[in-house]
């Protein structure tokens, strides 16, 4: 049996760099699944005690431009208009954390829907009502259970621990200077620091490797090699139809990286964004909030 490597992903549902990293992360989780154990830690990009913007619309327009700048590097889709800036990361992070209790596949689909409220709809799910609307219809999801557990103390306490862990970054990323648009230097927050989002830690028999910020696939594969003590088999690609069946929602960078093809299967339902399409499985389209006008409050 190959050595098992534990991956810790520091992330946030509303982070544009994390959204843009999903094609690579999906490939790692799918293609290297037998030897990777994946753990998500929610770092809380937008905290509850952040000062409210004096002009919310101006702040949303500024962040819209920031997301567009990130997408110039990641090629990720983004909404033509961001109707408001995420008011707090807590509801989405708690819901994503609580979804783990319903299995890895359900948890992935819940988190994907929550990301898409910001980057496809432009209406971030940052309230209990928004969460319920965003994830309604996710296959195999017990929505009542998710909402109940999201409102309970345990899920919020788990995210509180995640927030604290994210604010204890490794020394090597503190003051980090590197190449690229997002080298992963730890961010100053309040009186302390937190990991840049996303950051991945790889832990295995060969030791620990930290890969912060925006990185190409080869750096992650090298991190797996170092942590495992031996090179992994190349991640397998799927057909476009297999990928759509597996993930139910695909961006153009995901089709190109995850499959042997460059176009989705003909039955895919296309959603337009300001930076290219998102393709949905027909069953996903039946319940997706983007196809329910004004679905999110």
mmCIF file of C-alpha atoms in Angstrom:
data_model
loop_
_atom_site.group_PDB
_atom_site.id
_atom_site.type_symbol
_atom_site.label_atom_id
_atom_site.label_comp_id
_atom_site.label_asym_id
_atom_site.label_seq_id
_atom_site.Cartn_x
_atom_site.Cartn_y
_atom_site.Cartn_z
ATOM 1 C CA UNK A 1 0.000 0.000 0.000
ATOM 2 C CA UNK A 2 1.313 3.514 -0.826
ATOM 3 C CA UNK A 3 1.893 5.875 2.102
ATOM 4 C CA UNK A 4 -1.102 7.976 3.102
ATOM 5 C CA UNK A 5 -0.661 11.736 3.019
ATOM 6 C CA UNK A 6 -2.956 14.004 5.029
ATOM 7 C CA UNK A 7 -3.836 17.263 3.290
ATOM 8 C CA UNK A 8 -5.076 20.219 5.334
ATOM 9 C CA UNK A 9 -6.761 22.863 3.201
ATOM 10 C CA UNK A 10 -7.198 26.334 4.709
ATOM 11 C CA UNK A 11 -10.057 27.913 2.823
ATOM 12 C CA UNK A 12 -13.202 30.040 2.837
ATOM 13 C CA UNK A 13 -16.349 29.655 0.685
ATOM 14 C CA UNK A 14 -16.063 33.300 -0.453
ATOM 15 C CA UNK A 15 -12.331 33.351 -1.308
ATOM 16 C CA UNK A 16 -11.707 33.990 -5.043
ATOM 17 C CA UNK A 17 -8.237 32.399 -4.963
ATOM 18 C CA UNK A 18 -9.713 29.249 -3.395
ATOM 19 C CA UNK A 19 -12.461 29.243 -6.027
ATOM 20 C CA UNK A 20 -9.863 29.559 -8.765
ATOM 21 C CA UNK A 21 -7.823 26.701 -7.271
ATOM 22 C CA UNK A 22 -10.709 24.231 -7.399
ATOM 23 C CA UNK A 23 -9.739 22.631 -10.748
ATOM 24 C CA UNK A 24 -6.349 21.584 -9.341
ATOM 25 C CA UNK A 25 -7.752 20.600 -5.952
ATOM 26 C CA UNK A 26 -10.485 18.524 -7.580
ATOM 27 C CA UNK A 27 -7.876 16.713 -9.643
ATOM 28 C CA UNK A 28 -5.791 15.982 -6.554
ATOM 29 C CA UNK A 29 -8.762 14.740 -4.534
ATOM 30 C CA UNK A 30 -10.061 12.583 -7.379
ATOM 31 C CA UNK A 31 -6.865 11.331 -8.952
ATOM 32 C CA UNK A 32 -4.865 10.689 -5.785
ATOM 33 C CA UNK A 33 -7.764 9.649 -3.546
ATOM 34 C CA UNK A 34 -6.297 6.278 -2.469
ATOM 35 C CA UNK A 35 -3.328 8.005 -0.828
ATOM 36 C CA UNK A 36 -4.746 11.378 0.242
ATOM 37 C CA UNK A 37 -6.852 12.121 3.291
ATOM 38 C CA UNK A 38 -8.320 15.602 2.813
ATOM 39 C CA UNK A 39 -9.258 17.879 5.701
ATOM 40 C CA UNK A 40 -10.780 21.358 5.285
ATOM 41 C CA UNK A 41 -10.234 24.153 7.762
ATOM 42 C CA UNK A 42 -12.412 27.241 7.426
ATOM 43 C CA UNK A 43 -10.343 30.346 8.013
ATOM 44 C CA UNK A 44 -13.129 32.999 8.100
ATOM 45 C CA UNK A 45 -12.203 35.559 5.474
ATOM 46 C CA UNK A 46 -15.040 37.884 6.508
ATOM 47 C CA UNK A 47 -15.492 37.958 10.272
ATOM 48 C CA UNK A 48 -18.568 38.950 12.256
ATOM 49 C CA UNK A 49 -16.837 41.793 14.063
ATOM 50 C CA UNK A 50 -15.443 43.393 10.894
ATOM 51 C CA UNK A 51 -16.455 47.045 10.635
ATOM 52 C CA UNK A 52 -19.386 47.546 8.247
ATOM 53 C CA UNK A 53 -18.623 49.444 5.064
ATOM 54 C CA UNK A 54 -19.835 53.071 5.048
ATOM 55 C CA UNK A 55 -20.907 52.541 1.422
ATOM 56 C CA UNK A 56 -21.790 48.849 0.847
ATOM 57 C CA UNK A 57 -22.345 49.275 -2.889
ATOM 58 C CA UNK A 58 -18.977 50.975 -3.377
ATOM 59 C CA UNK A 59 -17.315 48.182 -1.412
ATOM 60 C CA UNK A 60 -19.055 45.563 -3.574
ATOM 61 C CA UNK A 61 -17.845 47.335 -6.731
ATOM 62 C CA UNK A 62 -14.287 47.411 -5.360
ATOM 63 C CA UNK A 63 -14.393 43.700 -4.535
ATOM 64 C CA UNK A 64 -15.907 42.973 -7.936
ATOM 65 C CA UNK A 65 -12.766 44.491 -9.465
ATOM 66 C CA UNK A 66 -10.564 42.471 -7.106
ATOM 67 C CA UNK A 67 -12.275 39.221 -8.137
ATOM 68 C CA UNK A 68 -11.863 40.171 -11.800
ATOM 69 C CA UNK A 69 -8.142 40.683 -11.191
ATOM 70 C CA UNK A 70 -7.833 37.275 -9.525
ATOM 71 C CA UNK A 71 -9.719 35.659 -12.401
ATOM 72 C CA UNK A 72 -7.200 37.105 -14.845
ATOM 73 C CA UNK A 73 -4.755 34.597 -13.327
ATOM 74 C CA UNK A 74 -7.066 31.688 -12.455
ATOM 75 C CA UNK A 75 -9.466 31.940 -15.431
ATOM 76 C CA UNK A 76 -12.271 31.154 -12.994
ATOM 77 C CA UNK A 77 -15.795 32.367 -13.752
ATOM 78 C CA UNK A 78 -17.176 35.297 -11.786
ATOM 79 C CA UNK A 79 -20.567 36.927 -11.581
ATOM 80 C CA UNK A 80 -21.325 39.817 -13.924
ATOM 81 C CA UNK A 81 -22.459 41.775 -10.869
ATOM 82 C CA UNK A 82 -21.693 41.215 -7.199
ATOM 83 C CA UNK A 83 -24.903 42.353 -5.548
ATOM 84 C CA UNK A 84 -23.274 42.635 -2.157
ATOM 85 C CA UNK A 85 -19.970 41.756 -0.535
ATOM 86 C CA UNK A 86 -20.155 38.747 1.762
ATOM 87 C CA UNK A 87 -21.276 40.174 5.098
ATOM 88 C CA UNK A 88 -19.791 37.305 7.125
ATOM 89 C CA UNK A 89 -18.161 33.961 6.300
ATOM 90 C CA UNK A 90 -19.599 32.287 9.378
ATOM 91 C CA UNK A 91 -22.952 30.919 8.102
ATOM 92 C CA UNK A 92 -21.460 29.335 4.967
ATOM 93 C CA UNK A 93 -18.432 27.993 6.837
ATOM 94 C CA UNK A 94 -20.566 26.462 9.586
ATOM 95 C CA UNK A 95 -22.914 24.884 7.031
ATOM 96 C CA UNK A 96 -19.990 23.475 5.039
ATOM 97 C CA UNK A 97 -18.499 22.070 8.246
ATOM 98 C CA UNK A 98 -21.783 20.522 9.337
ATOM 99 C CA UNK A 99 -22.233 18.910 5.921
ATOM 100 C CA UNK A 100 -19.238 16.637 6.617
ATOM 101 C CA UNK A 101 -21.478 14.508 8.836
ATOM 102 C CA UNK A 102 -23.459 13.528 5.726
ATOM 103 C CA UNK A 103 -20.436 12.200 3.824
ATOM 104 C CA UNK A 104 -17.601 13.562 1.731
ATOM 105 C CA UNK A 105 -19.539 13.735 -1.539
ATOM 106 C CA UNK A 106 -22.433 15.641 0.026
ATOM 107 C CA UNK A 107 -19.999 17.983 1.796
ATOM 108 C CA UNK A 108 -18.193 18.733 -1.486
ATOM 109 C CA UNK A 109 -21.460 19.499 -3.245
ATOM 110 C CA UNK A 110 -22.663 21.751 -0.437
ATOM 111 C CA UNK A 111 -19.417 23.728 -0.439
ATOM 112 C CA UNK A 112 -19.543 24.031 -4.238
ATOM 113 C CA UNK A 113 -23.063 25.458 -4.117
ATOM 114 C CA UNK A 114 -21.988 27.934 -1.450
ATOM 115 C CA UNK A 115 -19.012 29.072 -3.531
ATOM 116 C CA UNK A 116 -21.236 29.481 -6.562
ATOM 117 C CA UNK A 117 -23.560 31.868 -4.764
ATOM 118 C CA UNK A 118 -20.725 34.393 -4.793
ATOM 119 C CA UNK A 119 -18.921 33.577 -8.024
ATOM 120 C CA UNK A 120 -21.819 32.567 -10.301
ATOM 121 C CA UNK A 121 -24.884 34.298 -8.847
ATOM 122 C CA UNK A 122 -23.185 37.297 -7.238
ATOM 123 C CA UNK A 123 -25.488 36.850 -4.237
ATOM 124 C CA UNK A 124 -23.366 35.352 -1.428
ATOM 125 C CA UNK A 125 -25.121 32.922 0.902
ATOM 126 C CA UNK A 126 -24.267 34.672 4.161
ATOM 127 C CA UNK A 127 -27.490 34.172 6.143
ATOM 128 C CA UNK A 128 -29.373 31.088 7.324
ATOM 129 C CA UNK A 129 -32.045 31.784 4.706
ATOM 130 C CA UNK A 130 -29.427 32.147 1.982
ATOM 131 C CA UNK A 131 -27.776 28.874 2.974
ATOM 132 C CA UNK A 132 -31.099 27.006 2.828
ATOM 133 C CA UNK A 133 -31.870 28.398 -0.615
ATOM 134 C CA UNK A 134 -28.370 27.740 -1.958
ATOM 135 C CA UNK A 135 -28.156 24.059 -1.025
ATOM 136 C CA UNK A 136 -31.781 23.054 -1.515
ATOM 137 C CA UNK A 137 -31.883 20.096 -3.881
ATOM 138 C CA UNK A 138 -28.307 18.894 -3.355
ATOM 139 C CA UNK A 139 -28.515 15.123 -3.954
ATOM 140 C CA UNK A 140 -28.577 12.955 -0.801
ATOM 141 C CA UNK A 141 -28.500 16.043 1.428
ATOM 142 C CA UNK A 142 -30.819 16.012 4.427
ATOM 143 C CA UNK A 143 -31.493 19.766 4.404
ATOM 144 C CA UNK A 144 -33.422 19.845 7.687
ATOM 145 C CA UNK A 145 -30.578 18.019 9.418
ATOM 146 C CA UNK A 146 -28.001 20.389 7.928
ATOM 147 C CA UNK A 147 -29.898 23.491 9.037
ATOM 148 C CA UNK A 148 -30.452 22.040 12.502
ATOM 149 C CA UNK A 149 -26.792 21.098 12.938
ATOM 150 C CA UNK A 150 -25.659 24.465 11.542
ATOM 151 C CA UNK A 151 -27.674 26.198 14.248
ATOM 152 C CA UNK A 152 -26.237 23.971 16.986
ATOM 153 C CA UNK A 153 -23.277 24.784 19.204
ATOM 154 C CA UNK A 154 -21.063 21.931 17.980
ATOM 155 C CA UNK A 155 -20.692 23.042 14.356
ATOM 156 C CA UNK A 156 -20.017 26.640 15.310
ATOM 157 C CA UNK A 157 -17.457 25.525 17.894
ATOM 158 C CA UNK A 158 -15.697 23.444 15.219
ATOM 159 C CA UNK A 159 -15.415 26.486 12.942
ATOM 160 C CA UNK A 160 -14.202 28.570 15.874
ATOM 161 C CA UNK A 161 -11.381 26.036 16.241
ATOM 162 C CA UNK A 162 -10.734 26.270 12.493
ATOM 163 C CA UNK A 163 -10.527 30.047 12.696
ATOM 164 C CA UNK A 164 -8.030 29.840 15.543
ATOM 165 C CA UNK A 165 -5.924 27.200 13.750
ATOM 166 C CA UNK A 166 -5.770 29.355 10.608
ATOM 167 C CA UNK A 167 -4.384 32.167 12.772
ATOM 168 C CA UNK A 168 -1.411 30.042 13.845
ATOM 169 C CA UNK A 169 0.487 29.921 10.541
ATOM 170 C CA UNK A 170 3.800 28.149 10.152
ATOM 171 C CA UNK A 171 6.805 30.410 10.534
ATOM 172 C CA UNK A 172 7.882 29.733 6.940
ATOM 173 C CA UNK A 173 4.910 31.658 5.506
ATOM 174 C CA UNK A 174 5.275 34.633 7.853
ATOM 175 C CA UNK A 175 7.031 37.346 5.887
ATOM 176 C CA UNK A 176 7.238 35.044 2.873
ATOM 177 C CA UNK A 177 8.452 36.689 -0.313
ATOM 178 C CA UNK A 178 7.803 34.763 -3.498
ATOM 179 C CA UNK A 179 6.988 34.987 -7.159
ATOM 180 C CA UNK A 180 3.540 35.093 -8.681
ATOM 181 C CA UNK A 181 0.374 37.072 -8.090
ATOM 182 C CA UNK A 182 -0.436 35.297 -4.803
ATOM 183 C CA UNK A 183 2.718 33.840 -3.231
ATOM 184 C CA UNK A 184 0.925 32.877 -0.004
ATOM 185 C CA UNK A 185 2.449 35.186 2.570
ATOM 186 C CA UNK A 186 0.547 35.052 5.875
ATOM 187 C CA UNK A 187 -1.959 37.899 6.134
ATOM 188 C CA UNK A 188 -2.077 40.464 8.911
ATOM 189 C CA UNK A 189 -5.452 40.312 10.664
ATOM 190 C CA UNK A 190 -6.085 42.425 13.727
ATOM 191 C CA UNK A 191 -3.098 41.935 15.994
ATOM 192 C CA UNK A 192 -2.013 38.628 14.486
ATOM 193 C CA UNK A 193 -1.551 36.621 11.297
ATOM 194 C CA UNK A 194 -3.494 33.964 9.401
ATOM 195 C CA UNK A 195 -2.685 31.670 6.530
ATOM 196 C CA UNK A 196 -3.284 33.105 3.088
ATOM 197 C CA UNK A 197 -6.224 31.376 1.463
ATOM 198 C CA UNK A 198 -5.903 28.828 0.090
ATOM 199 C CA UNK A 199 -2.966 27.129 1.777
ATOM 200 C CA UNK A 200 -2.384 23.366 1.734
ATOM 201 C CA UNK A 201 -0.300 21.404 4.248
ATOM 202 C CA UNK A 202 0.852 17.932 3.200
ATOM 203 C CA UNK A 203 1.817 15.583 6.072
ATOM 204 C CA UNK A 204 3.213 12.105 5.542
ATOM 205 C CA UNK A 205 6.111 9.754 6.259
ATOM 206 C CA UNK A 206 8.464 12.108 4.423
ATOM 207 C CA UNK A 207 7.540 15.079 6.584
ATOM 208 C CA UNK A 208 5.447 18.217 6.198
ATOM 209 C CA UNK A 209 5.262 20.450 3.115
ATOM 210 C CA UNK A 210 3.407 23.768 3.017
ATOM 211 C CA UNK A 211 2.094 25.023 -0.339
ATOM 212 C CA UNK A 212 0.547 28.467 0.153
ATOM 213 C CA UNK A 213 -1.284 30.735 -2.239
ATOM 214 C CA UNK A 214 -1.786 30.237 -5.993
ATOM 215 C CA UNK A 215 0.391 27.431 -7.324
ATOM 216 C CA UNK A 216 0.597 25.225 -10.452
ATOM 217 C CA UNK A 217 -0.302 21.545 -10.319
ATOM 218 C CA UNK A 218 3.338 20.427 -10.431
ATOM 219 C CA UNK A 219 4.085 22.072 -7.068
ATOM 220 C CA UNK A 220 1.285 20.140 -5.408
ATOM 221 C CA UNK A 221 2.419 16.867 -6.971
ATOM 222 C CA UNK A 222 5.952 17.544 -5.745
ATOM 223 C CA UNK A 223 4.555 18.202 -2.268
ATOM 224 C CA UNK A 224 2.783 14.829 -2.350
ATOM 225 C CA UNK A 225 6.036 13.174 -3.465
ATOM 226 C CA UNK A 226 8.009 14.766 -0.625
ATOM 227 C CA UNK A 227 5.409 14.077 2.075
ATOM 228 C CA UNK A 228 4.849 10.496 0.921
ATOM 229 C CA UNK A 229 8.526 9.777 0.378
ATOM 230 C CA UNK A 230 7.881 8.528 -3.154
ATOM 231 C CA UNK A 231 6.263 9.902 -6.328
ATOM 232 C CA UNK A 232 2.535 9.363 -6.837
ATOM 233 C CA UNK A 233 0.980 7.882 -9.935
ATOM 234 C CA UNK A 234 -0.175 10.643 -12.294
ATOM 235 C CA UNK A 235 -3.768 11.713 -11.510
ATOM 236 C CA UNK A 236 -6.199 10.047 -13.904
ATOM 237 C CA UNK A 237 -8.413 12.171 -16.131
ATOM 238 C CA UNK A 238 -12.075 11.348 -16.797
ATOM 239 C CA UNK A 239 -14.256 11.743 -19.843
ATOM 240 C CA UNK A 240 -16.283 14.956 -19.873
ATOM 241 C CA UNK A 241 -19.464 12.980 -19.214
ATOM 242 C CA UNK A 242 -17.870 11.144 -16.272
ATOM 243 C CA UNK A 243 -16.676 14.459 -14.839
ATOM 244 C CA UNK A 244 -20.117 16.032 -15.159
ATOM 245 C CA UNK A 245 -21.701 12.976 -13.510
ATOM 246 C CA UNK A 246 -19.102 13.100 -10.714
ATOM 247 C CA UNK A 247 -19.082 16.815 -9.939
ATOM 248 C CA UNK A 248 -22.370 18.060 -11.477
ATOM 249 C CA UNK A 249 -20.883 21.541 -12.038
ATOM 250 C CA UNK A 250 -17.839 22.308 -14.190
ATOM 251 C CA UNK A 251 -15.999 25.447 -15.243
ATOM 252 C CA UNK A 252 -13.940 25.677 -18.425
ATOM 253 C CA UNK A 253 -10.619 25.285 -16.525
ATOM 254 C CA UNK A 254 -12.074 22.189 -14.844
ATOM 255 C CA UNK A 255 -13.149 20.613 -18.128
ATOM 256 C CA UNK A 256 -9.688 21.239 -19.550
ATOM 257 C CA UNK A 257 -7.790 19.905 -16.515
ATOM 258 C CA UNK A 258 -10.034 17.107 -15.272
ATOM 259 C CA UNK A 259 -10.987 15.511 -18.578
ATOM 260 C CA UNK A 260 -9.552 14.282 -21.860
ATOM 261 C CA UNK A 261 -11.751 16.759 -23.697
ATOM 262 C CA UNK A 262 -12.117 20.520 -24.025
ATOM 263 C CA UNK A 263 -15.905 20.741 -24.158
ATOM 264 C CA UNK A 264 -18.658 19.404 -21.890
ATOM 265 C CA UNK A 265 -21.101 16.730 -23.030
ATOM 266 C CA UNK A 266 -23.995 18.055 -25.131
ATOM 267 C CA UNK A 267 -26.590 17.588 -22.387
ATOM 268 C CA UNK A 268 -24.793 20.025 -20.037
ATOM 269 C CA UNK A 269 -26.795 23.135 -19.123
ATOM 270 C CA UNK A 270 -24.760 26.313 -19.606
ATOM 271 C CA UNK A 271 -24.773 29.243 -17.192
ATOM 272 C CA UNK A 272 -23.191 32.435 -18.459
ATOM 273 C CA UNK A 273 -20.858 34.484 -16.250
ATOM 274 C CA UNK A 274 -18.606 37.481 -16.865
ATOM 275 C CA UNK A 275 -15.655 35.156 -17.493
ATOM 276 C CA UNK A 276 -16.937 32.148 -19.348
ATOM 277 C CA UNK A 277 -19.550 29.477 -18.713
ATOM 278 C CA UNK A 278 -20.332 27.126 -15.874
ATOM 279 C CA UNK A 279 -21.871 23.860 -17.073
ATOM 280 C CA UNK A 280 -24.390 21.988 -14.942
ATOM 281 C CA UNK A 281 -25.569 18.412 -15.080
ATOM 282 C CA UNK A 282 -29.251 18.479 -16.122
ATOM 283 C CA UNK A 283 -30.280 17.121 -12.716
ATOM 284 C CA UNK A 284 -28.213 19.825 -11.016
ATOM 285 C CA UNK A 285 -29.850 22.473 -13.173
ATOM 286 C CA UNK A 286 -33.264 21.358 -11.895
ATOM 287 C CA UNK A 287 -32.459 22.616 -8.386
ATOM 288 C CA UNK A 288 -29.619 25.117 -8.847
ATOM 289 C CA UNK A 289 -30.329 28.587 -7.370
ATOM 290 C CA UNK A 290 -28.976 30.280 -10.507
ATOM 291 C CA UNK A 291 -32.026 28.964 -12.337
ATOM 292 C CA UNK A 292 -34.443 30.058 -9.616
ATOM 293 C CA UNK A 293 -34.744 33.848 -10.087
ATOM 294 C CA UNK A 294 -34.179 35.774 -6.857
ATOM 295 C CA UNK A 295 -33.652 32.499 -5.019
ATOM 296 C CA UNK A 296 -31.329 34.104 -2.487
ATOM 297 C CA UNK A 297 -32.493 36.893 -0.194
#
